[in-house]
Short mmCIF file of C-alpha atoms in Angstrom, two decimals:
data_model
loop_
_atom_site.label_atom_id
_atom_site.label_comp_id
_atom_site.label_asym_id
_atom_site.label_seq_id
_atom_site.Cartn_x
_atom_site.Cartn_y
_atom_site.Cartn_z
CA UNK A 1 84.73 113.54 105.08
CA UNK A 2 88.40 114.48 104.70
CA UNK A 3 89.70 117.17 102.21
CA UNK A 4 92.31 114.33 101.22
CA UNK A 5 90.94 111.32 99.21
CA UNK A 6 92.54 108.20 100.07
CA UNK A 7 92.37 105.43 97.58
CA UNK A 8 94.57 103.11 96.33
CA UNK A 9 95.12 99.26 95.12
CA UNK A 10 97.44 96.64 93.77
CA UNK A 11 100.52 96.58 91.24
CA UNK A 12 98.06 96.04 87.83
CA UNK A 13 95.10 97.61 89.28
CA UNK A 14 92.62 94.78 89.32
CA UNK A 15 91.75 95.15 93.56
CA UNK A 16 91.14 99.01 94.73
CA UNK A 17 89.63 100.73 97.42
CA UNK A 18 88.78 104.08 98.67
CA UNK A 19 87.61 105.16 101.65
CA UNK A 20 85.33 108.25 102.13
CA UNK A 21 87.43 109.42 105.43
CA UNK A 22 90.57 109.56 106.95
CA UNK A 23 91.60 106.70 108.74
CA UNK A 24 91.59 106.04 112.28
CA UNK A 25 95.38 105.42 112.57
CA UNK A 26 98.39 104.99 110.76
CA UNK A 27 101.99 103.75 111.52
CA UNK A 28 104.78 101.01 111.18
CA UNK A 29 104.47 97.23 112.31
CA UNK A 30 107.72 95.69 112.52
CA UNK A 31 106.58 92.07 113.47
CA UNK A 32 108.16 88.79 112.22
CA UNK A 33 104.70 88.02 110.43
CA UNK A 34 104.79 91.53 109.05
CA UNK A 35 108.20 91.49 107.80
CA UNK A 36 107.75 88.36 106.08
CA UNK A 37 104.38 89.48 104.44
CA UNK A 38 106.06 92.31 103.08
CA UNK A 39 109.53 90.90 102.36
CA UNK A 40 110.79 94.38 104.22
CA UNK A 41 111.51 95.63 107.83
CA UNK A 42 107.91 96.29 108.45
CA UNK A 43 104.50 96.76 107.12
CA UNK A 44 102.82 100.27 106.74
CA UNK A 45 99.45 99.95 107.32
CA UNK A 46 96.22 102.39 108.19
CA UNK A 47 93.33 101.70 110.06
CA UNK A 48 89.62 102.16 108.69
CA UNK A 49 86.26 101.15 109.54
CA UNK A 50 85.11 98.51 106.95
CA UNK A 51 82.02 100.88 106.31
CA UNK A 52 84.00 103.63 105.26
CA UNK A 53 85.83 101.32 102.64
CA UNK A 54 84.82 100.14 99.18
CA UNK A 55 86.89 97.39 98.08
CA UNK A 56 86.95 96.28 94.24
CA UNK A 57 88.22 93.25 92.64
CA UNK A 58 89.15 89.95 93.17
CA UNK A 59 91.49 88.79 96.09
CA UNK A 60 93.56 86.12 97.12
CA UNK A 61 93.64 85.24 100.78
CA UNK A 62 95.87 84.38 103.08
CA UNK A 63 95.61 83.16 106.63
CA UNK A 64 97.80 82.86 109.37
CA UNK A 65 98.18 82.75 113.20
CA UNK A 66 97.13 85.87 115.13
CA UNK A 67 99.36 87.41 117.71
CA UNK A 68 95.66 87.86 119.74
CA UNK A 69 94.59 84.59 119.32
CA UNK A 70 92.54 82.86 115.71
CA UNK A 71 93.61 84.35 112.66
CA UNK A 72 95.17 87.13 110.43
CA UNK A 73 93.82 87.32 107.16
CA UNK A 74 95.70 89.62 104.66
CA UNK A 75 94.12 90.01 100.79
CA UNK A 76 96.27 90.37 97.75
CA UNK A 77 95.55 90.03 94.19
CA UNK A 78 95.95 87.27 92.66
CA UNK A 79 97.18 88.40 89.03
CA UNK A 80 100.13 90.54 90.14
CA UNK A 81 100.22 89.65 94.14
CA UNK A 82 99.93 92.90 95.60
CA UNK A 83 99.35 92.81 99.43
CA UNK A 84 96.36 95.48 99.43
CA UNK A 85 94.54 95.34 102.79
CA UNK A 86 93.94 92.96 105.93
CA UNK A 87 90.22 91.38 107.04
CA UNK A 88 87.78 89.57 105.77
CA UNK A 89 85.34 91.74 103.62
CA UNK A 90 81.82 91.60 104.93
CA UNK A 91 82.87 89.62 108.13
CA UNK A 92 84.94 92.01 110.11
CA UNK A 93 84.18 95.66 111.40
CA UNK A 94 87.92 97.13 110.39
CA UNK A 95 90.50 96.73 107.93
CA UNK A 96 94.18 97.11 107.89
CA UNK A 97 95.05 98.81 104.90
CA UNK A 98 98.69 98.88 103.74
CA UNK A 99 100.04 102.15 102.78
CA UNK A 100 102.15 100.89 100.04
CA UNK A 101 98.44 100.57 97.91
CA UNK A 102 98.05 104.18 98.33
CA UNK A 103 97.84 106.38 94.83
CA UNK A 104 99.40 109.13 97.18
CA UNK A 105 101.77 107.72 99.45
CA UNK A 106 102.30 111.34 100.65
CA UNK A 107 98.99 110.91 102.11
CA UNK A 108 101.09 108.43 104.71
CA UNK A 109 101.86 109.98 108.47
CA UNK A 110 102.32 107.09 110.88
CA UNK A 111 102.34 108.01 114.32
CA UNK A 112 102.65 104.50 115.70
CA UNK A 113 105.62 101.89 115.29
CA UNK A 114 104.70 98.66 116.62
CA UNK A 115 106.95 95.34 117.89
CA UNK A 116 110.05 97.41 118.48
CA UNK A 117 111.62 94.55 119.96
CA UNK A 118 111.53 93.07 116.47
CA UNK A 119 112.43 95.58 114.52
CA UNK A 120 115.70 95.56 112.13
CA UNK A 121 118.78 98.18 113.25
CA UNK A 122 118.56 99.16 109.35
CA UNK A 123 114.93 100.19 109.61
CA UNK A 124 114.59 104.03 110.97
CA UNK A 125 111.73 105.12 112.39
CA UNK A 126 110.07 108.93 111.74
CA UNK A 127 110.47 111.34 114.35
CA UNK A 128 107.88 111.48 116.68
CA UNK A 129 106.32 107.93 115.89
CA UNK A 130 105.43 106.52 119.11
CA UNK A 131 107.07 103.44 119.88
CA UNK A 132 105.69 100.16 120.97
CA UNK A 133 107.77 96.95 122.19
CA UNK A 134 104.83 95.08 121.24
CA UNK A 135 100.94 95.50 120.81
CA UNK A 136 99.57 98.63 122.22
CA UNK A 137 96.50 96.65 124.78
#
């Protein structure tokens, strides 16, 4: 267990989670799909293992192609539309959370910034993110 909490949820509150440990990763994907989902130059998102999550509320899905192959699934709510997290609760082993939901965005150290070749001139990455043209394999 970290010494940090990290929690966090939608806009009005209605979908939160927490998760009982730091998560496995953290950075900055600048993809096409990403910058549409989040109407911005990327998406800031962690990495946790759905067992260390507890997710709360209702969500509203929504599906779309996968870079990999099948299908990206990212939850919001559906009273105020907050993009919370990515994965389908009790289906898949990990979820993407996005760091905008956190209560302590200071909690937020990406080390990772993904599809460089996609990525706006206006967005500016940290120093010392490591950069990816596309999807670390």
């Amino acid at each position: 267990m970290t010494d940090q909490t990290f929690k966090g949820g939608c806009l009005c509150g209605a979908l939160r989670w927490e998760a009982d440990r730091a998560p496995d990763f953290m950075g900055l994907c600048c993809c096409a799909d990403c910058r549409k989902a989040s109407g911005s130059g990327f998406i800031p998102f962690m990495g946790f293992p759905a067992a260390a999550l507890t997710i709360t509320g209702p969500t509203r899905q929504h599906r779309s192609p996968a870079l990999r192959g099948g299908e990206a699934t990212r939850n919001a709510c559906p009273t105020c539309d907050g993009l919370v997290f990515g994965g389908e609760r009790g289906l898949d082993d990990s979820h993407t959370v996005y760091a905008g939901s956190l209560d302590d965005p200071a909690l937020f150290k990406p080390t990772m910034l993904l599809f460089e070749r996609d990525r706006p001139d206006w967005v500016i990455p940290p120093d010392g993110v490591e950069r990816f043209e596309t999807m670390p394999s």
